Coordinates of C-alpha atoms in Angstrom, one line a residue:
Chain A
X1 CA -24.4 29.3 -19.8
X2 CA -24.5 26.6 -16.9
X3 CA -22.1 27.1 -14.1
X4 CA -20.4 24.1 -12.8
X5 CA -18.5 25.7 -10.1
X6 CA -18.9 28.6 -8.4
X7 CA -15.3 29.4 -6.2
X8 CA -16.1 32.2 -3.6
X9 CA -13.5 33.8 -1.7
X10 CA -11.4 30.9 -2.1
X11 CA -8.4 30.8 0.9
X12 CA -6.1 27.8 0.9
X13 CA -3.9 27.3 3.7
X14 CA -0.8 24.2 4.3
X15 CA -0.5 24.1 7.8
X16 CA 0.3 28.1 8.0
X17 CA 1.6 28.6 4.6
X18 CA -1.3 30.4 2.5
X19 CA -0.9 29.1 -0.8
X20 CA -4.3 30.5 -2.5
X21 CA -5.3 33.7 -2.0
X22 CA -8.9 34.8 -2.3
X23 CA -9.9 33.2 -5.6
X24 CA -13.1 33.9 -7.1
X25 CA -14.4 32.8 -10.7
X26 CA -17.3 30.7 -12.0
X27 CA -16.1 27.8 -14.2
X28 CA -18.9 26.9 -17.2
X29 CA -20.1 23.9 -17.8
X30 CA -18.5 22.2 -21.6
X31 CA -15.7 23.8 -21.6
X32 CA -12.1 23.0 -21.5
X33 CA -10.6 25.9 -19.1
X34 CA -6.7 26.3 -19.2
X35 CA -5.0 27.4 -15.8
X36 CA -1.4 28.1 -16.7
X37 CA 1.1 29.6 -14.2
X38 CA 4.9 29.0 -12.6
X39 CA 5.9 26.7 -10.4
X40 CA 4.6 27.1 -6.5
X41 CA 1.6 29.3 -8.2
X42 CA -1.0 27.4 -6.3
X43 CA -2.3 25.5 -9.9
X44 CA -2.1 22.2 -9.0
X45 CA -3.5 22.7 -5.1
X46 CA -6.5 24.6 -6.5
X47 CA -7.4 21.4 -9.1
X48 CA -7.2 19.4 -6.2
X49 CA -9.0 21.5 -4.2
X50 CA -12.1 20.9 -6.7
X51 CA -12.2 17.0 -6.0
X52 CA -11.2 17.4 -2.3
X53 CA -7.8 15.3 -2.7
X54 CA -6.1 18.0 -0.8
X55 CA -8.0 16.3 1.9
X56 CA -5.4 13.5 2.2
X57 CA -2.7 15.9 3.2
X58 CA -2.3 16.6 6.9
X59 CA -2.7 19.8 7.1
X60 CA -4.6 21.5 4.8
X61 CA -7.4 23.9 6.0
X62 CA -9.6 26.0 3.5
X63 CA -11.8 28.8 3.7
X64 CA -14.0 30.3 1.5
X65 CA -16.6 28.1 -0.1
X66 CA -16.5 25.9 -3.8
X67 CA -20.4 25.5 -5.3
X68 CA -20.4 22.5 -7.4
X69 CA -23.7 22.1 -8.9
X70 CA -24.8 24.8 -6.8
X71 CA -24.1 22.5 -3.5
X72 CA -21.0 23.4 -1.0
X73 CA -18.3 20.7 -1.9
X74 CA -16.5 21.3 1.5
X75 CA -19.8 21.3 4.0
X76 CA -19.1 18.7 6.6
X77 CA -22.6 16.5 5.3
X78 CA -20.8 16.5 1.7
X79 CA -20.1 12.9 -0.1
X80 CA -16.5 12.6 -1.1
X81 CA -16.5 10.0 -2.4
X82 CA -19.9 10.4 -4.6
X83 CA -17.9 13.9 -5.5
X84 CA -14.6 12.2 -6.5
X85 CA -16.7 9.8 -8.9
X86 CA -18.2 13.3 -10.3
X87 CA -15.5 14.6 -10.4
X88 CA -12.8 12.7 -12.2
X89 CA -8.9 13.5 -12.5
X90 CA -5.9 12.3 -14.4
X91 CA -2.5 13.3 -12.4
X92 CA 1.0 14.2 -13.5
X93 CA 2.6 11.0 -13.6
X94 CA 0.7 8.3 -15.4
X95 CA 0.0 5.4 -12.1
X96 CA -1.6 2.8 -13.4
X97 CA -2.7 0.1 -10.7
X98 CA -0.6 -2.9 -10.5
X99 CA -3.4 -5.2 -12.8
X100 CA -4.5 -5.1 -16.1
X101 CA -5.1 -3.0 -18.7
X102 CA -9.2 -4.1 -18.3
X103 CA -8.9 -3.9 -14.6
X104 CA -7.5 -0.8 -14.6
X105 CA -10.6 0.6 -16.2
X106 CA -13.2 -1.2 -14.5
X107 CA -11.8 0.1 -11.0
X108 CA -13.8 2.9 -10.7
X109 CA -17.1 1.2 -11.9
X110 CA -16.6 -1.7 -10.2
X111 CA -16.4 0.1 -7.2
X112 CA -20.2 1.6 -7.7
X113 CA -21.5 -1.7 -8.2
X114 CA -21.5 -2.4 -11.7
X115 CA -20.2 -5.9 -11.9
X116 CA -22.1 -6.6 -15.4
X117 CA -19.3 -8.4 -18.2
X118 CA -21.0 -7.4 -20.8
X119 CA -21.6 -3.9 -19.6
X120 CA -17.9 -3.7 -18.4
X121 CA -16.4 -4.7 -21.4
X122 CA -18.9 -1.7 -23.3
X123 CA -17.5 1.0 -20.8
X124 CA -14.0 -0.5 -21.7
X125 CA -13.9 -0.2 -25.4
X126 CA -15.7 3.1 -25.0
X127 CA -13.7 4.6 -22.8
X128 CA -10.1 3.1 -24.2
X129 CA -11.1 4.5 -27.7
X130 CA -12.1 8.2 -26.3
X131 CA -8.4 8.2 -24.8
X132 CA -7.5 7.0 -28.3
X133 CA -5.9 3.6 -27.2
X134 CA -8.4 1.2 -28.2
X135 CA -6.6 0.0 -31.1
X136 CA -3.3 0.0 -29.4
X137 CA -4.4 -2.6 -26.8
X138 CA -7.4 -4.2 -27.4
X139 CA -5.8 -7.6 -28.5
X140 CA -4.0 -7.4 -25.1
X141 CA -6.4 -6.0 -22.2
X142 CA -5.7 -9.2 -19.5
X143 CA -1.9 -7.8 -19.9
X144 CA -0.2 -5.8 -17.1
X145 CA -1.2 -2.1 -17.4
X146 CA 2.6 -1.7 -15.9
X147 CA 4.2 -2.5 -19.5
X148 CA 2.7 0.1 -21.5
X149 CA 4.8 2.8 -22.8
X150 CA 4.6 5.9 -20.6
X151 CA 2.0 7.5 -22.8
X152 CA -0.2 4.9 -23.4
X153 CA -0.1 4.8 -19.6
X154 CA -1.8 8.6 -19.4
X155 CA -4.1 7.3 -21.7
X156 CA -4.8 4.6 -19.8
X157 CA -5.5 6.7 -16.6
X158 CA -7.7 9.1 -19.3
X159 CA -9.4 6.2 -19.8
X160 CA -9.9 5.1 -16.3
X161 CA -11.6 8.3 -15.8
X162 CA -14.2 8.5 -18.0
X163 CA -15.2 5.1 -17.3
X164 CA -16.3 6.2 -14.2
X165 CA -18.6 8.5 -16.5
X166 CA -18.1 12.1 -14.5
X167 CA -19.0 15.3 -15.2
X168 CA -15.9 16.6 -14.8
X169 CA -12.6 16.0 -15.7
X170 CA -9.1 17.7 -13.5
X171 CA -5.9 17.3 -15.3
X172 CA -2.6 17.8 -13.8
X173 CA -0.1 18.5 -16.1
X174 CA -1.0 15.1 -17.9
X175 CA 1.5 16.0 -20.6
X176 CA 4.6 16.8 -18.6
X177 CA 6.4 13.7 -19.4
X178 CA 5.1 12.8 -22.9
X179 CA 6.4 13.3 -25.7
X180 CA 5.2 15.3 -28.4
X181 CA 3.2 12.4 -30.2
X182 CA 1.3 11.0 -27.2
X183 CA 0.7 14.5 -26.3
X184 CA -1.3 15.5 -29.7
X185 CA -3.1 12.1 -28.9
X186 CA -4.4 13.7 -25.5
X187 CA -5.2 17.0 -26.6
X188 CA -7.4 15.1 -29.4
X189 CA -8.9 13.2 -26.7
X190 CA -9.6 16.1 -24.6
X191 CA -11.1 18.3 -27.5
X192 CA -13.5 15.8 -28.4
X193 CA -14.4 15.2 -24.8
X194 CA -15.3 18.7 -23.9
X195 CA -18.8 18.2 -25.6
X196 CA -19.6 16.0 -22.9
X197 CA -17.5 16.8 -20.1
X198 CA -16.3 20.0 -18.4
X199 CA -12.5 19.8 -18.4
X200 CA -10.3 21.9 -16.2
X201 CA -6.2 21.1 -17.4
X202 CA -3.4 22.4 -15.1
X203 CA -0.2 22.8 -17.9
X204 CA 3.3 24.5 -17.5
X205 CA 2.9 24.8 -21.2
X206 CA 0.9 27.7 -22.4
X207 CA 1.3 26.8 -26.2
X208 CA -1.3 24.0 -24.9
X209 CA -3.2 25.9 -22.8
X210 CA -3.0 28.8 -26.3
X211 CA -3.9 25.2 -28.4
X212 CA -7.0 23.0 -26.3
X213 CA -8.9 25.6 -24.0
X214 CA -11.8 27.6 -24.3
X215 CA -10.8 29.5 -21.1
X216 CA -7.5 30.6 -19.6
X217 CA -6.9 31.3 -16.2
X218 CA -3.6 32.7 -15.0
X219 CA -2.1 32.2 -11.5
X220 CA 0.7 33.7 -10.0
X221 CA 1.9 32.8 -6.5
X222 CA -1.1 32.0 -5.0
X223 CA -3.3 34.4 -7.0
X224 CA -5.5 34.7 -9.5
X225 CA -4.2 37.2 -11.9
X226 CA -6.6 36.8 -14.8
X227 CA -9.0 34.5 -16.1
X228 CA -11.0 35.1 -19.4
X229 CA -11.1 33.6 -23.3
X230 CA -8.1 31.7 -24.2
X231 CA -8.1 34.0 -27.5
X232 CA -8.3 37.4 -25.3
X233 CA -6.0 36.1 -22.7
X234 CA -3.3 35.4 -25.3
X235 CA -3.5 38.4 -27.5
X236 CA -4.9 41.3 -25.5
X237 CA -4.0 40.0 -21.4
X238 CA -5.0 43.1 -19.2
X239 CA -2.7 42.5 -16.7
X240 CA 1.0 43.1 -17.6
X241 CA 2.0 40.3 -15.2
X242 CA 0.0 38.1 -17.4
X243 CA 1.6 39.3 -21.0
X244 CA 5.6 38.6 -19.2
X245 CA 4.6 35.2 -18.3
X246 CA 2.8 34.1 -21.9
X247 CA 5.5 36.4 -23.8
X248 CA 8.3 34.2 -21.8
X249 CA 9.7 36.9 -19.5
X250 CA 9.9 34.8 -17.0
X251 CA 8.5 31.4 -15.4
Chain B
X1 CA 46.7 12.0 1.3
X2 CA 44.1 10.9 -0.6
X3 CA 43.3 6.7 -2.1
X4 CA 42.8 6.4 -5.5
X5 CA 39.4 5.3 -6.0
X6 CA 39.9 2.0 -7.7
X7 CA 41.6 1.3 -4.7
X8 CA 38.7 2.4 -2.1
X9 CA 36.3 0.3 -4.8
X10 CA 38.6 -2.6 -4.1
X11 CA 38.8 -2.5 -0.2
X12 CA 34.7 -1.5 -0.3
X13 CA 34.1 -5.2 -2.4
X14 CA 36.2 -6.9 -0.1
X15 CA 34.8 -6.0 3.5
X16 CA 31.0 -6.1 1.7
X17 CA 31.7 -9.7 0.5
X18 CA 33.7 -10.5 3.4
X19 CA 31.0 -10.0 5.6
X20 CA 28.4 -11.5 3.4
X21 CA 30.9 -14.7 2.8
X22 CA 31.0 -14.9 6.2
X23 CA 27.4 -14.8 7.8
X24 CA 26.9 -17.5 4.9
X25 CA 29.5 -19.3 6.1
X26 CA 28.3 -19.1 10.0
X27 CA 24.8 -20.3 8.5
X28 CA 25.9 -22.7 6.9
X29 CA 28.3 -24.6 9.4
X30 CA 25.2 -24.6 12.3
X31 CA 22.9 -26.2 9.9
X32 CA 25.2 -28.9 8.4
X33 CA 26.5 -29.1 12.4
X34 CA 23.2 -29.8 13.1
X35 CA 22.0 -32.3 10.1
X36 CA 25.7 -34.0 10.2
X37 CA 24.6 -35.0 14.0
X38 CA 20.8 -35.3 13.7
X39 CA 19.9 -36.8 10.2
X40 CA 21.4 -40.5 11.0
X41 CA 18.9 -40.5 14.3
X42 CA 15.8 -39.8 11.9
X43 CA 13.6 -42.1 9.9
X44 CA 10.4 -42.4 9.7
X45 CA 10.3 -44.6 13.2
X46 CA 11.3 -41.9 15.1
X47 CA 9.1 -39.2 13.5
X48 CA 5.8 -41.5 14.2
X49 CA 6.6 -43.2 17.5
X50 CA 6.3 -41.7 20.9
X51 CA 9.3 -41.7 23.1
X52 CA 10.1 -44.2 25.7
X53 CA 11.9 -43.5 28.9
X54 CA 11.9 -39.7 29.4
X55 CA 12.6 -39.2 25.4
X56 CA 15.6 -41.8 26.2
X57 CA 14.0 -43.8 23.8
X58 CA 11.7 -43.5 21.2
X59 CA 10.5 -41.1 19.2
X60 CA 9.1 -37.4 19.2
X61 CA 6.0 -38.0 17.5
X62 CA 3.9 -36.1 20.5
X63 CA 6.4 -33.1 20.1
X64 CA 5.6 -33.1 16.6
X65 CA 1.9 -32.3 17.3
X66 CA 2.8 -29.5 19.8
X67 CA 5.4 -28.1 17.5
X68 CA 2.4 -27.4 14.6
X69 CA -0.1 -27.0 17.1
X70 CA 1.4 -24.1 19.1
X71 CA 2.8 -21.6 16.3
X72 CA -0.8 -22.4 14.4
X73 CA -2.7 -21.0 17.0
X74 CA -0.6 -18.1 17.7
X75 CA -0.6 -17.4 13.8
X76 CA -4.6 -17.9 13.8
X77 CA -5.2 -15.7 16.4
X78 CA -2.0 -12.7 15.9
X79 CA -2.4 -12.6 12.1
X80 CA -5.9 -11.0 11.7
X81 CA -5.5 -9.1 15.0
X82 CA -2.0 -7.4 13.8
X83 CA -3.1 -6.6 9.9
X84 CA -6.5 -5.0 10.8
X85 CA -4.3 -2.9 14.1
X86 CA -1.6 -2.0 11.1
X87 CA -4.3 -0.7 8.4
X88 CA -5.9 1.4 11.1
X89 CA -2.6 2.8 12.3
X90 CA -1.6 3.2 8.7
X91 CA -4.7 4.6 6.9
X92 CA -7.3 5.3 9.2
X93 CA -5.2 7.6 11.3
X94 CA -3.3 10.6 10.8
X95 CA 0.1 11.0 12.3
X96 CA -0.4 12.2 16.0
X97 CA 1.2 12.0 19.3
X98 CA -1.1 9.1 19.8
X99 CA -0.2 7.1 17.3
X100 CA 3.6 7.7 17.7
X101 CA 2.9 6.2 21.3
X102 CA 0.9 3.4 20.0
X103 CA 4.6 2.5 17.8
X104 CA 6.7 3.2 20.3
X105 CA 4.7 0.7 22.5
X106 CA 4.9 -1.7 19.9
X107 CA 8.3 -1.9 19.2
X108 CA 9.1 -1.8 23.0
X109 CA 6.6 -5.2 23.3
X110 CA 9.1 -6.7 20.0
X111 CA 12.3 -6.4 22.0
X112 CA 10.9 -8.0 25.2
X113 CA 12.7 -11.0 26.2
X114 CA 10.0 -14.2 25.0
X115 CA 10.6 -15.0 28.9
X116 CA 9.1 -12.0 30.4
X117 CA 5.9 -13.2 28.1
X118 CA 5.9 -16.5 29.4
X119 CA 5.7 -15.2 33.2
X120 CA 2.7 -12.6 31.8
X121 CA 0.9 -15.9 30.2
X122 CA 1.3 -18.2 33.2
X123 CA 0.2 -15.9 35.8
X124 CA -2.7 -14.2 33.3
X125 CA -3.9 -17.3 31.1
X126 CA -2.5 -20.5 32.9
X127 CA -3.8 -19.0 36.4
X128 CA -5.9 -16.0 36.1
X129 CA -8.1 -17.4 33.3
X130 CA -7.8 -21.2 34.9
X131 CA -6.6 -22.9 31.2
X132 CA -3.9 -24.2 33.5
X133 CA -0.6 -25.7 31.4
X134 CA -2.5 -25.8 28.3
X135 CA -2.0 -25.4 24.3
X136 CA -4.3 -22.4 24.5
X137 CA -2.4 -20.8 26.9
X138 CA 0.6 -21.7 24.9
X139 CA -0.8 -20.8 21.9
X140 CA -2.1 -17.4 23.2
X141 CA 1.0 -15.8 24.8
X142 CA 3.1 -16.6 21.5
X143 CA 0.1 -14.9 20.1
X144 CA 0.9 -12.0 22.1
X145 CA 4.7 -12.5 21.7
X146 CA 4.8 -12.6 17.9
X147 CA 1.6 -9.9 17.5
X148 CA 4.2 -6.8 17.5
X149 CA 6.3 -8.0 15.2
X150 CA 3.5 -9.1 12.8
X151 CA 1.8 -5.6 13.4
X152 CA 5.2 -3.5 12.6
X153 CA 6.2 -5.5 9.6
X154 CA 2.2 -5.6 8.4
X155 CA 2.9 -1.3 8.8
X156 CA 5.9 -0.9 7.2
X157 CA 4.8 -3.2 3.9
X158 CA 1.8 -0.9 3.9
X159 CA 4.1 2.2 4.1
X160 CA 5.8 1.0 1.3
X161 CA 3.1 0.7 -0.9
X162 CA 3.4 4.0 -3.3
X163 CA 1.1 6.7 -2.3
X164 CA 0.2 7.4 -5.6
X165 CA -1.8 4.2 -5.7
X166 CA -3.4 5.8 -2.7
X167 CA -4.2 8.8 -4.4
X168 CA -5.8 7.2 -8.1
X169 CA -7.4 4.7 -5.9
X170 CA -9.2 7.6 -3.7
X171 CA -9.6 9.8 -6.8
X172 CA -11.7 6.9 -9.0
X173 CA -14.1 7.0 -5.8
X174 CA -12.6 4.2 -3.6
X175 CA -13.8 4.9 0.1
X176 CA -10.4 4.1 2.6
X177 CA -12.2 0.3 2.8
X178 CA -12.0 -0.1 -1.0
X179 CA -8.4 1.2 -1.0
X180 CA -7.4 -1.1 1.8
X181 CA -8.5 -4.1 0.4
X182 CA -7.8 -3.7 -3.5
X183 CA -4.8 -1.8 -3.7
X184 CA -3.3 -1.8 -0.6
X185 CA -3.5 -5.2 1.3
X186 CA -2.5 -6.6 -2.4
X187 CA 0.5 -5.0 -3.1
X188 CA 1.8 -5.4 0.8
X189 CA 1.3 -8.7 0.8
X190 CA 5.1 -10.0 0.2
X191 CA 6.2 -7.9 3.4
X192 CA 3.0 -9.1 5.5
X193 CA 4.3 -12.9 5.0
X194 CA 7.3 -11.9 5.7
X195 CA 6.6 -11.0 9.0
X196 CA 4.4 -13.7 9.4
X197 CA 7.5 -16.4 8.2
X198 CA 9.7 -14.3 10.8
X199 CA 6.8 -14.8 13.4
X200 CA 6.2 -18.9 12.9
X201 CA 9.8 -19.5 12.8
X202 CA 10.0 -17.2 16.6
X203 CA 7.5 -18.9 17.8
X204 CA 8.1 -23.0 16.5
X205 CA 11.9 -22.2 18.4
X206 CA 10.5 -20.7 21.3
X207 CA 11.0 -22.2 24.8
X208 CA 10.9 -20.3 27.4
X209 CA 7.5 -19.1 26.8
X210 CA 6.1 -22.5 26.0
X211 CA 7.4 -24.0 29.2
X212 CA 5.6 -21.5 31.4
X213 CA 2.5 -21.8 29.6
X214 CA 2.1 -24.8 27.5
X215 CA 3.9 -27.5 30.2
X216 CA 6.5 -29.9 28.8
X217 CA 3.8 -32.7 28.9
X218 CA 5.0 -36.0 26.7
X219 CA 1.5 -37.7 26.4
X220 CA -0.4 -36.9 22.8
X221 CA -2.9 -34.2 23.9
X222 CA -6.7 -34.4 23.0
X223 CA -7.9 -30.7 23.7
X224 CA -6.2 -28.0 23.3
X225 CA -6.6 -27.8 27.4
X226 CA -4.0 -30.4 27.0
X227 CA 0.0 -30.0 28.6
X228 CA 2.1 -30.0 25.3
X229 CA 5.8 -30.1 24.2
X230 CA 7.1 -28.7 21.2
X231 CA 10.5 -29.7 20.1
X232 CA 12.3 -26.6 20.6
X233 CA 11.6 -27.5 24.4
X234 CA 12.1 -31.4 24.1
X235 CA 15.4 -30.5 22.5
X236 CA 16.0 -27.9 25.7
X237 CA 14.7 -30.9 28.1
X238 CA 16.9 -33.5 26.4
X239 CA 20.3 -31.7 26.0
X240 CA 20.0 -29.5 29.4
X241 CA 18.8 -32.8 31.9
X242 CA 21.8 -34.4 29.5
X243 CA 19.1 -37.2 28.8
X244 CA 20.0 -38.3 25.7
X245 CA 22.2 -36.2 22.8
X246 CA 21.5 -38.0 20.4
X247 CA 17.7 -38.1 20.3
X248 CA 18.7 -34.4 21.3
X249 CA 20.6 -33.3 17.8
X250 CA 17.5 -35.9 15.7
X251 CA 15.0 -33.3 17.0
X252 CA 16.9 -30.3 16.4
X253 CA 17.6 -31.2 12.7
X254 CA 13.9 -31.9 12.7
X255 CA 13.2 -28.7 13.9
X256 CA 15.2 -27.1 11.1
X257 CA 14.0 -29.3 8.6
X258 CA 10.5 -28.3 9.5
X259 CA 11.2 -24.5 9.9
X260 CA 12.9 -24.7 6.4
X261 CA 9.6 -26.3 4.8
X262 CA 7.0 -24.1 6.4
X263 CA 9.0 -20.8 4.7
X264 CA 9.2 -22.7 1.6
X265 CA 6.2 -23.2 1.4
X266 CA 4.8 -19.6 2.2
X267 CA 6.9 -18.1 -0.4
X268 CA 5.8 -20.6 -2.9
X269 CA 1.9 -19.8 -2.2
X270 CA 3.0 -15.8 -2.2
X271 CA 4.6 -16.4 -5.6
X272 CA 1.8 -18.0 -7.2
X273 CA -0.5 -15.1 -5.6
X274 CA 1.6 -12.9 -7.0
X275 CA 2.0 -14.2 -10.7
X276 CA -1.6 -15.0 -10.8
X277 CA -2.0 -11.2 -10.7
X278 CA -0.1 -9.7 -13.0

């Protein structure tokens, strides 16, 4: 199976505050992998941490070394940003950019150059109906991306991503504040995508972790308890810390 | 022993819309002082003619060309200068020592009397650099009088652009350049002209600064290496000499007039910017 990343004794430090503590997995390339966890586990500062957004906090200091594609993500000759357009990400709050609904998609590709129409409205309607919200808005794409409804507005940022066309996709808790409806419309989207994308989804729910990944992995104030098969990881956890959280003991 | 709230709600409405009625009511007495004493002395004569007799007589029309000509250059020149230094202090460089000197600098330099700026331009641009009594040296040291303001409004309308716009903008692949100048610089805008309408109006009523640097020259200049006089200072020279009051109050209501056109104006462009884009 093809590796995307490779995460080798992974230390993540906030100013002096260690908030990962030697992580090492290999995350396969197709797959939609699951990392569930409290609050203050260290989930969402590891996603970002695969995109190097972390780098926009003062502060922030890593050791250890992440292998995407087999090259060192944080070695000082590294492209951010070609790595941030390989590497896509959706974040907790839907923020759509003040402009439309078309604008808002074409950001990312209009910032590589592509200034095509024809091929710009192509990406559009591609990428709007993976996030399943073609039908919703294409009679309307020169409106304001600001007066969709909160979960058309995830979609929206789902959208943005994959118009950018990446290889990878980080999600941070995209479903926090959806509800239930919008939230089956994502985890569609996402299953669907994972044949051509490699999908990594931070959730405080492990029902949707249990539902959408391939992979789980579990953290647990800064560490990485377990990672394995979604179906293993669920019903036969080897760790007991593991079977409190998914059993509700606590978290 | 303790106010029942509806009564604290009651006092709290009162002093807030006391205060509020008030400062509107201060406003609006200077200007109508102002207009009541100055609009009879204005038509069309005295805007276009050029005065007679020491400004005795006559019109202000050479004070009219100083008055745009001054605060234009200083905007030309501040503007770009203060934006670009704001988007480097804001997004090009982390919060450090250095930085927190660089803003405590500049709002020292915003709360220096306007005189203290016309002594730096006449010793450093009217004599140092030779423009002598000029509308470039006029026009540069309200440059350099209006540039902290411009730069510390510029920083605090790109402060309050949401971070998360940062963030999605930096995440689709947007190098800091890309960011600046499609998600930032956009949504600061309003609070840029802002500063910039604070900064014209500054410098179109400054006199001290002008005098030192620009002259108080009558005659219609033909370079900008030309003594000028902007009303602000025509209006100092006629009511302090006690030349004429009345030609005096004409310019000051012309002053205000004109003041109250150019913000107009800026917030009607900035409106139509900003409906255009959403």
């Amino acid at each position: 199976m093809n590796i995307k990343f490779h995460i080798q004794d992974l230390n993540f430090y906030f100013n002096n505050n260690k908030v990962l503590k030697l992580i090492n997995f290999e995350i396969p390339a197709n797959i939609i992998l699951g990392i569930i966890g409290p609050s203050g586990s260290g989930k969402t500062t590891f996603l970002r941490a695969l995109n190097r957004m972390n780098d926009l906090e003062s502060g922030s200091r890593i050791e250890g070394q992440i292998l995407f594609d087999g090259e060192d993500i944080y070695s000082s000759d590294y492209d951010v940003v070609a790595l941030r357009k390989r590497v896509g990400m959706v974040f907790a709050m839907p923020v759509p950019l003040p402009m439309s609904i078309y604008d808002n998609i074409v950001y990312g590709p209009r910032l590589s150059g592509v200034n095509d129409k024809k091929r710009l409205d192509v990406l559009v309607e591609k990428s709007l109906t993976a996030a399943y919200l073609w039908d919703e808005v294409k009679d309307r794409l020169k409106t304001s991306a600001m007066r969709l409804s909160g979960g058309q507005q995830q979609r929206l940022c789902l959208a943005r991503v994959l118009a950018m066309e990446p290889e990878v996709i980080l999600l941070d808790e995209p479903c926090s504040g959806l509800d239930p409806i919008s939230t089956a419309k994502i985890e569609d989207a996402l299953t669907e995508l994972k044949k051509e994308y490699t999908i990594i989804l931070v959730t405080n729910n492990t029902k949707q972790a249990a539902r959408v990944s391939d992979y789980t992995a579990f953290f647990l104030m800064g560490d990485l308890i377990e990672v394995g098969n979604t179906g293993q990881i669920f019903t036969s956890p080897n760790k007991t810390e593991t079977n409190d959280y998914i059993t509700g003991r606590f978290g | 022993m303790r106010i029942h709230p509806r009564y604290t709600q009651g006092g709290a409405v009162a002093v807030l819309g006391g205060a509020t009625i008030l400062t509107l009511m201060i406003l609006v007495f200077i200007i109508f002082f102002i207009l009541e004493k100055g609009l009879p002395v204005i038509n069309l004569n005295f805007l276009t003619s050029n005065p007679e007799d020491m400004g005795r007589a006559g019109g202000i029309f050479p004070t009219l060309i100083g008055t745009i000509l001054l605060p234009l250059l200083a905007i030309i020149i501040a503007t770009p200068l203060g934006i670009f230094t704001s988007v480097y202090l804001s997004e090009y460089t982390k919060e450090t020592k250095v930085t927190k000197v660089i803003r405590f600098g500049t709002d020292c330099l915003a709360g220096i009397p306007s005189i203290i700026f016309g002594l730096f331009g006449y010793i450093f641009f009217v004599i140092t650099l030779g423009f002598g009594w000029s509308i470039i040296s006029g026009g540069l040291t309200l440059a350099v009088m209006i540039l902290p303001t411009i730069i510390r409004t510029s920083e605090e309308a790109i402060k309050s652009v949401p971070k998360s716009y940062r963030e999605v903008s930096f995440s689709l692949g947007a190098t800091s350049w890309q960011t600046v100048k499609k998600v930032i610089l956009p949504n600061a805008l309003p609070g840029i002209v802002t500063g910039i309408m604070l900064s014209v109006g500054r410098s179109i009523g400054e006199t001290a600064a002008v005098i030192f640097t620009a002259g108080s020259s009558l005659r219609i200049p033909s370079s900008v290496f030309d003594s000028t006089r902007t009303m602000a200072v025509h209006f100092y020279i006629l009511a302090r000499e006690g030349i004429s009051a009345e030609n005096a109050y004409g310019t000051a209501a012309t002053l205000i007039i004109a003041v109250l056109i150019v913000n107009l104006s800026a917030y009607w462009l900035m409106n139509r910017f900003i409906a255009k884009r959403s």
